[in-house]
Coordinates of N, CA and C in Angstrom, one line a residue:
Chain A
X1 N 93.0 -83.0 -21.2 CA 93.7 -83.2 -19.9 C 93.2 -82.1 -18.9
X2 N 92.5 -82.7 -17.8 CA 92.4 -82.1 -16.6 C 93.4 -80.7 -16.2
X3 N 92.9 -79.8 -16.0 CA 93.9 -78.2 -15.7 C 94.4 -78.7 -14.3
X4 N 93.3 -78.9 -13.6 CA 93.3 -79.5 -12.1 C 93.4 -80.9 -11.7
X5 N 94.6 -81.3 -11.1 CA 94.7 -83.0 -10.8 C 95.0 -83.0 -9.5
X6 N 93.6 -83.9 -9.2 CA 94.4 -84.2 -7.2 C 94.2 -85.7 -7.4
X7 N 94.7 -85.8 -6.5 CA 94.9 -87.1 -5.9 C 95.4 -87.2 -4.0
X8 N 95.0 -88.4 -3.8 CA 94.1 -89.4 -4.6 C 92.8 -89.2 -4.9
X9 N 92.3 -90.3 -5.6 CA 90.8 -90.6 -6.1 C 89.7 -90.1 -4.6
X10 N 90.2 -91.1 -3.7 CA 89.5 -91.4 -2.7 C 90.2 -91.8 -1.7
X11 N 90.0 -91.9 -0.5 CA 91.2 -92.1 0.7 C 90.6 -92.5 1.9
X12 N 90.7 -93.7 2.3 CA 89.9 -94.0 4.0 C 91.2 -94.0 5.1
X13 N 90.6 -93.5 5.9 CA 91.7 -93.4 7.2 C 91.0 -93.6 8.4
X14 N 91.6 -93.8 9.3 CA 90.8 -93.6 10.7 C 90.8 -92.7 11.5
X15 N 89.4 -92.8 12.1 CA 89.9 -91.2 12.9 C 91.0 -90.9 14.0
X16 N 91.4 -90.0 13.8 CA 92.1 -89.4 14.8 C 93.4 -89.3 14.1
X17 N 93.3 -90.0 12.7 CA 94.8 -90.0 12.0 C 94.8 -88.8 10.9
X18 N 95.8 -88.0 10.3 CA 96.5 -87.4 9.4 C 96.1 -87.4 8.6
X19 N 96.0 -86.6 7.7 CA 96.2 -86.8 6.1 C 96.3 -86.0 5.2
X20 N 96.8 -86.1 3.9 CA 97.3 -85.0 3.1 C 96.6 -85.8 1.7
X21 N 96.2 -84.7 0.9 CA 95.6 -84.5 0.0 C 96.3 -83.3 -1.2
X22 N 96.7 -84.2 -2.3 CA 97.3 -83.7 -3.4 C 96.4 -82.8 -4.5
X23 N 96.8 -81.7 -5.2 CA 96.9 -81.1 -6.1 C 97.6 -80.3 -7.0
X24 N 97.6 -80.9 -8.2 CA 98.7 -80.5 -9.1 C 97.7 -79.2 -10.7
X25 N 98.1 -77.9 -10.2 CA 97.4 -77.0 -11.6 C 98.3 -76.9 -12.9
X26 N 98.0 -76.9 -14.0 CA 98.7 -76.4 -14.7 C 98.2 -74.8 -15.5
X27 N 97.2 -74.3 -15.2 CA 96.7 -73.2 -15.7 C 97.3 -71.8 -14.8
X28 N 98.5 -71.3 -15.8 CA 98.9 -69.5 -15.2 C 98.8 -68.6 -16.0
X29 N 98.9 -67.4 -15.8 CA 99.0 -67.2 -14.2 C 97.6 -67.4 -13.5
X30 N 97.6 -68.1 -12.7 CA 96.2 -68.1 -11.7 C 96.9 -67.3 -10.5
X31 N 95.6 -66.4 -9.9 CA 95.1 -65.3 -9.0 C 95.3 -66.0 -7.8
X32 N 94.7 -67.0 -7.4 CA 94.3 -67.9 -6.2 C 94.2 -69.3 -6.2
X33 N 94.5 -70.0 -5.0 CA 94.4 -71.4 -5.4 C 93.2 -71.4 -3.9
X34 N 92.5 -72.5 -4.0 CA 91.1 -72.6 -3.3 C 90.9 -73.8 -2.9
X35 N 90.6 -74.6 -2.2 CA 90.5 -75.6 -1.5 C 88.7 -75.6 -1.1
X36 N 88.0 -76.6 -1.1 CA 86.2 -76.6 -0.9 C 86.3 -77.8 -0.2
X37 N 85.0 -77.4 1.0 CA 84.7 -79.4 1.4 C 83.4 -79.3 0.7
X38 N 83.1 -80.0 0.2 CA 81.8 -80.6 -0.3 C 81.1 -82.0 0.6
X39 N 80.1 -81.7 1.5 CA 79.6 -83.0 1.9 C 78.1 -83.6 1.0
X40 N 78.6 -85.0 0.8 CA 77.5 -85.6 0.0 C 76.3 -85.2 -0.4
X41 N 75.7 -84.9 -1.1 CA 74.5 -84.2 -1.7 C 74.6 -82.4 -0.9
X42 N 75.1 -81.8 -1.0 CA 75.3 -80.5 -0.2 C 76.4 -79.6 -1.5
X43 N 76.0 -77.9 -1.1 CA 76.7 -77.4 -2.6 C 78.0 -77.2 -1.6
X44 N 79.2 -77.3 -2.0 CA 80.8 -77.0 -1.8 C 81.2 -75.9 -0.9
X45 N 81.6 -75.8 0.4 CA 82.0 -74.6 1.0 C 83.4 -74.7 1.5
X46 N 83.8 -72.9 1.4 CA 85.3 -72.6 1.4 C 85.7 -73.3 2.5
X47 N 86.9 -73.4 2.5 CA 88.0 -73.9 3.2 C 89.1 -72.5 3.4
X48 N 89.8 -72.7 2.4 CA 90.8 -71.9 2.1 C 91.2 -71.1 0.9
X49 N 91.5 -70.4 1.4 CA 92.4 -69.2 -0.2 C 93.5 -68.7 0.1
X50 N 94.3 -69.1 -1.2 CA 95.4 -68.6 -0.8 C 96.0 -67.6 -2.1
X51 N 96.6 -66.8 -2.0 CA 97.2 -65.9 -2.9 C 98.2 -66.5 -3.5
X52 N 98.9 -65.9 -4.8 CA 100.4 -66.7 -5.4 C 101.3 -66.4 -4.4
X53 N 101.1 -65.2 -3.8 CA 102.3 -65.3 -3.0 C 102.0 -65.5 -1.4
X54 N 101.2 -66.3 -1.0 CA 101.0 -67.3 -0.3 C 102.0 -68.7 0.2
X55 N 102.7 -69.3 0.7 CA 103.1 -70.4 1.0 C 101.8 -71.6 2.3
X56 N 101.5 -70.7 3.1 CA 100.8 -72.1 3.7 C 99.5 -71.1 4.2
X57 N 98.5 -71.4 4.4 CA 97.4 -71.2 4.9 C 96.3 -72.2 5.8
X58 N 96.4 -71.5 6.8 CA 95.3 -72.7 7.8 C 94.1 -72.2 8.1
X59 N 92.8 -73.4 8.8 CA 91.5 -72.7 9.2 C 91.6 -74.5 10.1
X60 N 91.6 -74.0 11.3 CA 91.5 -75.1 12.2 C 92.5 -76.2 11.9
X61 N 91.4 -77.7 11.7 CA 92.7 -78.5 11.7 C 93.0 -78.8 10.3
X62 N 92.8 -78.0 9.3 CA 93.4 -77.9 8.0 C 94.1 -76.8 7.3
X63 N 95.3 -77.4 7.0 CA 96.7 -76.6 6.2 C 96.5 -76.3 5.1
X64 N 96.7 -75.7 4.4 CA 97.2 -75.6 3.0 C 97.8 -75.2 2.8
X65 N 98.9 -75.5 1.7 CA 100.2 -75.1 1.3 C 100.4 -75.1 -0.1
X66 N 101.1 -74.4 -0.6 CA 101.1 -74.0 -1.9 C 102.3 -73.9 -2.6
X67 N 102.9 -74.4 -3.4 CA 104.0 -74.3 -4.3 C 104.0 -73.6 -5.7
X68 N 104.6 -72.3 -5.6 CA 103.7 -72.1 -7.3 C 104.7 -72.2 -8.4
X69 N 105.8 -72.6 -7.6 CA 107.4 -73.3 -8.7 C 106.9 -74.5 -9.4
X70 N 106.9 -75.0 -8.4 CA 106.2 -76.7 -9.2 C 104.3 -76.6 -9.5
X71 N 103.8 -75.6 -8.7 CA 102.5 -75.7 -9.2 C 101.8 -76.9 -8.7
X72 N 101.8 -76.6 -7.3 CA 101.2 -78.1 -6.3 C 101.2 -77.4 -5.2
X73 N 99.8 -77.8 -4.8 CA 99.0 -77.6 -3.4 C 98.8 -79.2 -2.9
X74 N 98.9 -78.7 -2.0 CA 98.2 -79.4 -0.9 C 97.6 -79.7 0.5
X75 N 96.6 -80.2 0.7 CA 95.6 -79.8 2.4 C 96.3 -80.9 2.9
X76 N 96.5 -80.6 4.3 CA 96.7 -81.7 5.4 C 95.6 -81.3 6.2
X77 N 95.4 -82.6 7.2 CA 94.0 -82.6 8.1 C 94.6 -83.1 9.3
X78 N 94.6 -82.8 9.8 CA 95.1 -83.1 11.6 C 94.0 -83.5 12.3
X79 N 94.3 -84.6 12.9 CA 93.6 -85.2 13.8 C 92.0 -85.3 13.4
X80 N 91.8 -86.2 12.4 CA 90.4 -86.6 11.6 C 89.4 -86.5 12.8
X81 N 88.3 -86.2 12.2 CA 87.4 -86.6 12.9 C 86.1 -87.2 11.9
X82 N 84.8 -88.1 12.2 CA 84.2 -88.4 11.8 C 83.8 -87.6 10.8
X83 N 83.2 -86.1 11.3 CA 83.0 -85.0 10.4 C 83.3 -84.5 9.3
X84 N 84.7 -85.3 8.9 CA 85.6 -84.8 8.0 C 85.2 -85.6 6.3
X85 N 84.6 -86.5 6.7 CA 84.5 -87.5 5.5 C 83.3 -86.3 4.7
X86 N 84.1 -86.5 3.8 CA 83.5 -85.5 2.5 C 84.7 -85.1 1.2
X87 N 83.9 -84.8 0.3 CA 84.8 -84.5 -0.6 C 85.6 -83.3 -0.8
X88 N 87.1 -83.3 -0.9 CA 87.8 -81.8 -0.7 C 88.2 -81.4 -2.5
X89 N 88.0 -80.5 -3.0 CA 87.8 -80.2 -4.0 C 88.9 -78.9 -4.5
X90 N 89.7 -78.7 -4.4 CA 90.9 -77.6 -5.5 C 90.9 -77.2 -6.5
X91 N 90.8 -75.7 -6.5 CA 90.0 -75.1 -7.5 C 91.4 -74.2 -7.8
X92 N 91.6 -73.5 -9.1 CA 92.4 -73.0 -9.5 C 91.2 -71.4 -10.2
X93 N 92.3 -70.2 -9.5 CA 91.3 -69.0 -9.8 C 92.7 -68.6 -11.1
X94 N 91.9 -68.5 -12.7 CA 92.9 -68.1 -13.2 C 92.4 -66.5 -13.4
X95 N 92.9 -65.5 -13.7 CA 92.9 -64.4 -14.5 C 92.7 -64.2 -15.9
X96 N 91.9 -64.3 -16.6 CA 91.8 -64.0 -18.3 C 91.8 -62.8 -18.2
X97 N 91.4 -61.6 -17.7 CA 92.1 -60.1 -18.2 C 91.1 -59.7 -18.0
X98 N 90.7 -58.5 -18.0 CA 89.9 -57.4 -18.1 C 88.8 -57.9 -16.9
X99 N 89.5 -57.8 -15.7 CA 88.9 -58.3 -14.6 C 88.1 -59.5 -14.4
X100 N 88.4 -60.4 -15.3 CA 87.3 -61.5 -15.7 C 88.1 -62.9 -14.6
X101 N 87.8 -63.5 -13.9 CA 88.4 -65.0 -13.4 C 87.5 -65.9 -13.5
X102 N 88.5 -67.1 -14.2 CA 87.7 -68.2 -14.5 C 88.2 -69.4 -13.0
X103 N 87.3 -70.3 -12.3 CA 87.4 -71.3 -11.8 C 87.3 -72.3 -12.6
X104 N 89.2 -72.9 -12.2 CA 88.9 -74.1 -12.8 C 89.0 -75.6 -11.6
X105 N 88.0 -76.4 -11.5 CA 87.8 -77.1 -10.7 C 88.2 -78.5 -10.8
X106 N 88.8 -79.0 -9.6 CA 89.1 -79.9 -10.2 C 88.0 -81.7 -9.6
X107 N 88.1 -82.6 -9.7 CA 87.5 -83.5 -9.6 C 87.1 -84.0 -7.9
X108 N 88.1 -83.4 -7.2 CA 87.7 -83.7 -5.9 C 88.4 -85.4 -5.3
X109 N 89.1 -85.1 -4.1 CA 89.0 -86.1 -3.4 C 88.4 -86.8 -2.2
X110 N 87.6 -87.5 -2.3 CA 86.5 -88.3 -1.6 C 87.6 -89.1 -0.5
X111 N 87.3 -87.9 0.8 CA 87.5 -89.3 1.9 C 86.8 -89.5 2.9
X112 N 86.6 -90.7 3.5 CA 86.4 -91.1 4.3 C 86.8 -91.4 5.5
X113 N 86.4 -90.9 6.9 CA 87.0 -91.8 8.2 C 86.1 -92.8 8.6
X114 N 86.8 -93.5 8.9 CA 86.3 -94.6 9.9 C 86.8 -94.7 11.5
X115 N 85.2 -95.0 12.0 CA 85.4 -94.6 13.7 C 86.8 -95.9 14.2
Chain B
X1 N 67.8 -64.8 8.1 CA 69.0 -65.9 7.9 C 69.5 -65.7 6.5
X2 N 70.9 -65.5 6.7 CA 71.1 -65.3 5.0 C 71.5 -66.5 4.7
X3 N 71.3 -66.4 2.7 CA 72.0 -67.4 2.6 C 71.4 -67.5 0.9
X4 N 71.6 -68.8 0.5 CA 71.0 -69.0 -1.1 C 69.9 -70.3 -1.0
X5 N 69.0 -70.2 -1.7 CA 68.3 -71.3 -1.6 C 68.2 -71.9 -2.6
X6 N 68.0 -73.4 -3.1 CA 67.5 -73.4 -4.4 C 66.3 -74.6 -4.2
X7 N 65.9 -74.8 -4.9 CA 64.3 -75.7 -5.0 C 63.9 -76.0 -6.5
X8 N 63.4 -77.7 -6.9 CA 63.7 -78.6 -5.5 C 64.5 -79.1 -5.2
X9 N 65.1 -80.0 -4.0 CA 66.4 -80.6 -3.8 C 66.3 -82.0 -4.6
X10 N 65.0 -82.6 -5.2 CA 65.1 -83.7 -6.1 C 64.1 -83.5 -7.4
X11 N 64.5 -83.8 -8.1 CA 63.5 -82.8 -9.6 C 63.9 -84.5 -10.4
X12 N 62.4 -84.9 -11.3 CA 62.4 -85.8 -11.9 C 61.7 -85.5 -13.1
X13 N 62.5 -85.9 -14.6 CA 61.8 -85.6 -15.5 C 61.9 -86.3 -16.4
X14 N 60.5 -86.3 -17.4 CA 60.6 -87.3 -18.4 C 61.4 -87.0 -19.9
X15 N 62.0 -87.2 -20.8 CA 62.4 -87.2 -21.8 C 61.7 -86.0 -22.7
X16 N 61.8 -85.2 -23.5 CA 61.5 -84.3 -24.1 C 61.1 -82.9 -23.1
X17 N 60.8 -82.8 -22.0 CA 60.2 -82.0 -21.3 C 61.2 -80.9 -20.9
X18 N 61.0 -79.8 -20.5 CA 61.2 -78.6 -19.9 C 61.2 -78.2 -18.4
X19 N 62.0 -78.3 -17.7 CA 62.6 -77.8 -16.1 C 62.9 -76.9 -16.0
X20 N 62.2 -76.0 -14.9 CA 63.3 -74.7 -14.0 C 63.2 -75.0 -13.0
X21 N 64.9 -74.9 -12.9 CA 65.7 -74.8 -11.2 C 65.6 -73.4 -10.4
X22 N 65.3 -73.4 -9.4 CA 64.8 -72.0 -9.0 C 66.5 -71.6 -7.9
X23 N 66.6 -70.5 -7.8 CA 68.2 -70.4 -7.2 C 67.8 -68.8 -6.3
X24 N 67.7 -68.8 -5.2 CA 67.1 -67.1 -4.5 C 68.3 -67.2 -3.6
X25 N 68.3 -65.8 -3.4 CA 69.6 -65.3 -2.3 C 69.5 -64.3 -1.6
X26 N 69.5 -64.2 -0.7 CA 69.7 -62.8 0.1 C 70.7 -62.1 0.7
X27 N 71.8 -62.5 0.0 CA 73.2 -61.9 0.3 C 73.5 -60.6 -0.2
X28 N 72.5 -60.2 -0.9 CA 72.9 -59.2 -1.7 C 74.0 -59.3 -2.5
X29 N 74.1 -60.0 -3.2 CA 75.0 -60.2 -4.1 C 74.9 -60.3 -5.5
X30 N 76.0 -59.2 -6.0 CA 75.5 -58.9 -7.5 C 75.5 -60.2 -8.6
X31 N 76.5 -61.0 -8.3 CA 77.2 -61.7 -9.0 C 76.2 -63.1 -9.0
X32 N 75.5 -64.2 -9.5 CA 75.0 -65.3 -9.6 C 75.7 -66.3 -10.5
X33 N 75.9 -67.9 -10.6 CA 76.1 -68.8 -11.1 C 75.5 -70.1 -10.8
X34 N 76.0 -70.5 -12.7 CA 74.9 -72.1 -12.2 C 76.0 -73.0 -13.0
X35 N 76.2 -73.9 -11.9 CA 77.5 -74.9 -12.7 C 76.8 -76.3 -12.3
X36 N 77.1 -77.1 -13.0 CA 76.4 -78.8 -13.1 C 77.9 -79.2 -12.5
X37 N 77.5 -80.8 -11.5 CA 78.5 -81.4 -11.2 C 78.3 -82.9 -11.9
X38 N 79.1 -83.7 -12.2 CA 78.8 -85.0 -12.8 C 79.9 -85.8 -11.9
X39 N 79.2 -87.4 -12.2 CA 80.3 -88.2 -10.8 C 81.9 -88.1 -11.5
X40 N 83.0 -88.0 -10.8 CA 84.3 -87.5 -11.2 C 84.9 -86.7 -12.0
X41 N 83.9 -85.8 -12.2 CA 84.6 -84.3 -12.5 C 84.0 -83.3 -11.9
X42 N 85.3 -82.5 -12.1 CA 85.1 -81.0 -11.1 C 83.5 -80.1 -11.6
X43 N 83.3 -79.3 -10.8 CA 82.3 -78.5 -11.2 C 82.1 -77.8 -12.6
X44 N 81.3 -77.6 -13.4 CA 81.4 -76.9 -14.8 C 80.3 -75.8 -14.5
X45 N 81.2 -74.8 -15.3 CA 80.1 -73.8 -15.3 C 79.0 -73.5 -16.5
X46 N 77.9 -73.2 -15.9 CA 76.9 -73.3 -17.5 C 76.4 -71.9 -17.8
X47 N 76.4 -71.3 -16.8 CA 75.6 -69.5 -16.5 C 76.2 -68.8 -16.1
X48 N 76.3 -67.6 -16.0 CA 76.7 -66.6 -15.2 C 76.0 -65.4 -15.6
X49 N 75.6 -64.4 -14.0 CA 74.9 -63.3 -14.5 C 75.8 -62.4 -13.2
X50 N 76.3 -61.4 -14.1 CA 76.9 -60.2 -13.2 C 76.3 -59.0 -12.2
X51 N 75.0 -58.8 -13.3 CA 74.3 -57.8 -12.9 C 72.7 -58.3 -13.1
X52 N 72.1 -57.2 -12.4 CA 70.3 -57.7 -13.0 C 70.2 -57.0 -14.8
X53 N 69.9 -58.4 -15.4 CA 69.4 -58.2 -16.7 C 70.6 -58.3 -17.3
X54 N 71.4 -59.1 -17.3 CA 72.6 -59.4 -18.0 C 73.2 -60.8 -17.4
X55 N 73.4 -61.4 -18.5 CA 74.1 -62.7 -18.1 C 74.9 -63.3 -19.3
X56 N 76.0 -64.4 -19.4 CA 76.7 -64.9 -20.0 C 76.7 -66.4 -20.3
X57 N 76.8 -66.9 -21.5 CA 77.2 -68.2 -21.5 C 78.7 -69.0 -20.5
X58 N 78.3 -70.1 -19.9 CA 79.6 -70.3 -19.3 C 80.2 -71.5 -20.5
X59 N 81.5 -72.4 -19.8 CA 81.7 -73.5 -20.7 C 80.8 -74.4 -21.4
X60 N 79.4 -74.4 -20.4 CA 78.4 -75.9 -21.2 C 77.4 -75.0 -21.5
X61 N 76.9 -74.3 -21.9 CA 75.6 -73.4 -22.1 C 75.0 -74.4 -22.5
X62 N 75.0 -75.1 -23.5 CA 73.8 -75.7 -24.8 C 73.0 -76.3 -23.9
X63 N 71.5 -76.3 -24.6 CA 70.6 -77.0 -24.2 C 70.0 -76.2 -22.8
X64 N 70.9 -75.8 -22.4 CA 70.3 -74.8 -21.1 C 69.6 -72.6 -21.1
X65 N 69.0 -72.6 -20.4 CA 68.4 -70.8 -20.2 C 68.3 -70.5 -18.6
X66 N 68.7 -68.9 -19.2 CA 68.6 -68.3 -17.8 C 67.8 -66.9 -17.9
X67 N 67.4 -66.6 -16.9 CA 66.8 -64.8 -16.5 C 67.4 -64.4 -15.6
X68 N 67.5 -63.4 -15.8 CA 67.7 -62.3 -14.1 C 67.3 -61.5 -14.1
X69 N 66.0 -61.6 -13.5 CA 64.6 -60.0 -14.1 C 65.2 -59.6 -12.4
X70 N 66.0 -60.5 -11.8 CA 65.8 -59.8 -9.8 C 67.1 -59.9 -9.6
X71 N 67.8 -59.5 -8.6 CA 68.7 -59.6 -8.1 C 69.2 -60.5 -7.2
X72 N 67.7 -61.2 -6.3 CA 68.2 -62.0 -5.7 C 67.3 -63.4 -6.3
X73 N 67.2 -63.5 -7.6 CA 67.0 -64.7 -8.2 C 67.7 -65.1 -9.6
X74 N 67.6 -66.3 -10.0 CA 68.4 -66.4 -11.3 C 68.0 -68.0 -11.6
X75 N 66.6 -67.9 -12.0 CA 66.5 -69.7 -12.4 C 67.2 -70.4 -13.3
X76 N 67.5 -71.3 -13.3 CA 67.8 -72.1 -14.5 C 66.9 -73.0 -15.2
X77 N 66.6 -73.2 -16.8 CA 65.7 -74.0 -17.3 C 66.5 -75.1 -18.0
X78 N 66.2 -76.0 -17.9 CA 67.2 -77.1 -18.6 C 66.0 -77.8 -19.4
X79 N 66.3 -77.7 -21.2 CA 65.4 -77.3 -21.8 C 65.4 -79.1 -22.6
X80 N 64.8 -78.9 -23.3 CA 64.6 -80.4 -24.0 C 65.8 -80.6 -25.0
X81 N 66.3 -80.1 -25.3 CA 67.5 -79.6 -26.1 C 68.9 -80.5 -25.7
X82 N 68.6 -80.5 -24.2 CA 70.0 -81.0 -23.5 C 70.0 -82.8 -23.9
X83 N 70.8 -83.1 -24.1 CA 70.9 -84.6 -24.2 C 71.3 -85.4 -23.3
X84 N 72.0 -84.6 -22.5 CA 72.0 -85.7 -21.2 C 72.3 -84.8 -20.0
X85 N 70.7 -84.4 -19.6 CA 70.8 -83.7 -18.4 C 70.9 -84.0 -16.8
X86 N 70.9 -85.3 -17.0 CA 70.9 -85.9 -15.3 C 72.0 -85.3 -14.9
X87 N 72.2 -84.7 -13.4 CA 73.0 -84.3 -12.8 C 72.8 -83.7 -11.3
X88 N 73.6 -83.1 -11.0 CA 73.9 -82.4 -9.9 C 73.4 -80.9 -10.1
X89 N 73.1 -79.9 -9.5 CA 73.1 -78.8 -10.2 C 73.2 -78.0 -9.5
X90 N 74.6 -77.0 -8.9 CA 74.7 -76.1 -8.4 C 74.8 -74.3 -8.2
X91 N 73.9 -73.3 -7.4 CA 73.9 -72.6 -7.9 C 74.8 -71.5 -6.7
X92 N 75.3 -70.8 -7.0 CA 76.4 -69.8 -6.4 C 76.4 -68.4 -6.6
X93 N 76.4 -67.5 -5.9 CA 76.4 -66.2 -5.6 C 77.9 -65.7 -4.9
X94 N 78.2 -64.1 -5.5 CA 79.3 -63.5 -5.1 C 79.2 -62.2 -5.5
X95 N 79.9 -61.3 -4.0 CA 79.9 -60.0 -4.6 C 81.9 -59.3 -4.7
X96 N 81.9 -58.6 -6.0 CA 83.0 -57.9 -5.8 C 83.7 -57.3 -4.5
X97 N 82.7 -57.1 -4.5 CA 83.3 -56.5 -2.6 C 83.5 -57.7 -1.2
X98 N 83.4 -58.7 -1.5 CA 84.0 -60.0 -1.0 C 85.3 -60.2 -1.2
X99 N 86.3 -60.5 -0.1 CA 87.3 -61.2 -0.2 C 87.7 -61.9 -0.9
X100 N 88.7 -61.8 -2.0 CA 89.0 -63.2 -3.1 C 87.2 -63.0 -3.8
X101 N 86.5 -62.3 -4.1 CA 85.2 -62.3 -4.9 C 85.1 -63.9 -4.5
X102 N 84.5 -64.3 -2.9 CA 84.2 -65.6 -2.9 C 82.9 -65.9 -3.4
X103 N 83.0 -67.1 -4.0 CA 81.2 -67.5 -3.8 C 80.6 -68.8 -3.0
X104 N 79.7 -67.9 -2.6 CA 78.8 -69.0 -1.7 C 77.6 -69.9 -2.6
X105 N 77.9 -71.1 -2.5 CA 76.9 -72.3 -2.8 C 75.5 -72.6 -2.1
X106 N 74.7 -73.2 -2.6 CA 72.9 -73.4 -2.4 C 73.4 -74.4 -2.4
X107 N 72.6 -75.3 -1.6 CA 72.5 -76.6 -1.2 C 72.4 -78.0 -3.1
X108 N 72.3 -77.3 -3.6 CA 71.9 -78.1 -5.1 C 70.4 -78.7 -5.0
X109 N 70.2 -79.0 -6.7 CA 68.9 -79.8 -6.9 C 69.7 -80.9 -7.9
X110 N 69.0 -82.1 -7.5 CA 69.7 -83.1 -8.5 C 68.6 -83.5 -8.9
X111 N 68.8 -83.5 -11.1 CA 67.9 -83.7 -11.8 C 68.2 -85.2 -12.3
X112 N 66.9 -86.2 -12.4 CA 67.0 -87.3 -12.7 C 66.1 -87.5 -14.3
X113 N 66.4 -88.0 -15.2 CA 65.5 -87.6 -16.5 C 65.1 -89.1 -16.3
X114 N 63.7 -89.8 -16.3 CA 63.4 -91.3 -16.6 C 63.2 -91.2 -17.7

């Protein structure tokens, strides 16, 4: 079983509309939870980090918010734009000890806008 | 310009043969990684090197090698060994003294085995 589960798979919307994108960890205690956009054939860049004691963090028109009770994140995107279509990816930073963190990654949700 | 490079962005190879992915950085960053992506799953890690002349197996080692005679290099060889190496192949740099120890990603090389 996947440590990291987002959903959805994949998601089309149109631009200029909303959207929110699910992730559920089960690996604790994790250090950080991490958010990446990945565009098609391109290597994955940050978005966001957020700490356990974190609740919401933003960078422009993307939120992230963090639940570490239930152990669920999730990015919202405000006012899509073309640019956005790419894969957003949720990473879980856990702690094994003696200064060591493992990323665990999760599969990524692939969306798309449409003009 | 800083940043990570890796080369090539398209690598094609035949069955039994031997590849290195080349991965350079100028971030000055101690820290290097090489994680493979496959279609619907998350990134996996295969390498990791902390320092120059020291490196680690990650979760997929087999079939794969690494060096780090430099600091700002750290190829990967994906050896004949591997049984199913087609992939994505991403390489990432970070230093402790970064925020959240972030790491920065190279553009990838994606390997095709005919």
């Amino acid at each position: 079983k996947n440590q990291v589960e987002q959903s959805p798979q994949s998601l089309i919307i149109l631009e200029g509309k909303n959207c929110t994108l699910q992730c559920n960890y089960t690996v604790s205690p994790f250090s950080n939870l991490r958010w990446y956009k990945q565009d098609t054939g391109r290597g994955p860049v940050s978005l966001t980090i957020m700490t356990f004691s974190e609740n919401t963090k933003s960078n422009g028109r993307y939120t992230a918010t963090l639940d570490a009770d239930t152990k669920q994140s999730s990015l919202h995107i405000t006012a899509s734009q073309l640019s956005d279509s790419a894969s957003y990816i949720c990473v879980d930073d856990s702690y094994k000890g003696d200064s060591n963190y493992q990323l665990i990654w999760g599969a990524g949700t692939k969306l798309i806008i449409k003009p | 310009d800083g940043g990570i490079t890796q080369s090539p962005k398209y690598l094609f190879r035949k069955e039994g043969q031997n590849v290195t992915l080349s991965c350079e950085q100028n971030l000055n960053h101690d820290a290097m990684y090489w994680y493979r992506q496959d279609p619907g799953q998350g990134l996996r890690l295969i390498y990791y090197s902390q320092i120059v002349n020291d490196f680690q197996k990650g979760d997929i080692a087999e079939g794969y090698s690494v060096s780090r005679e430099k600091k700002e290099s750290f190829p990967l060889t994906v050896t004949s060994a591997q049984k199913n190496p087609t992939a994505f192949y991403l390489c990432a740099s970070s230093s402790p003294g970064q925020a959240y120890n972030e790491q920065f990603f190279g553009p990838g090389t994606r390997l095709t085995v005919l």
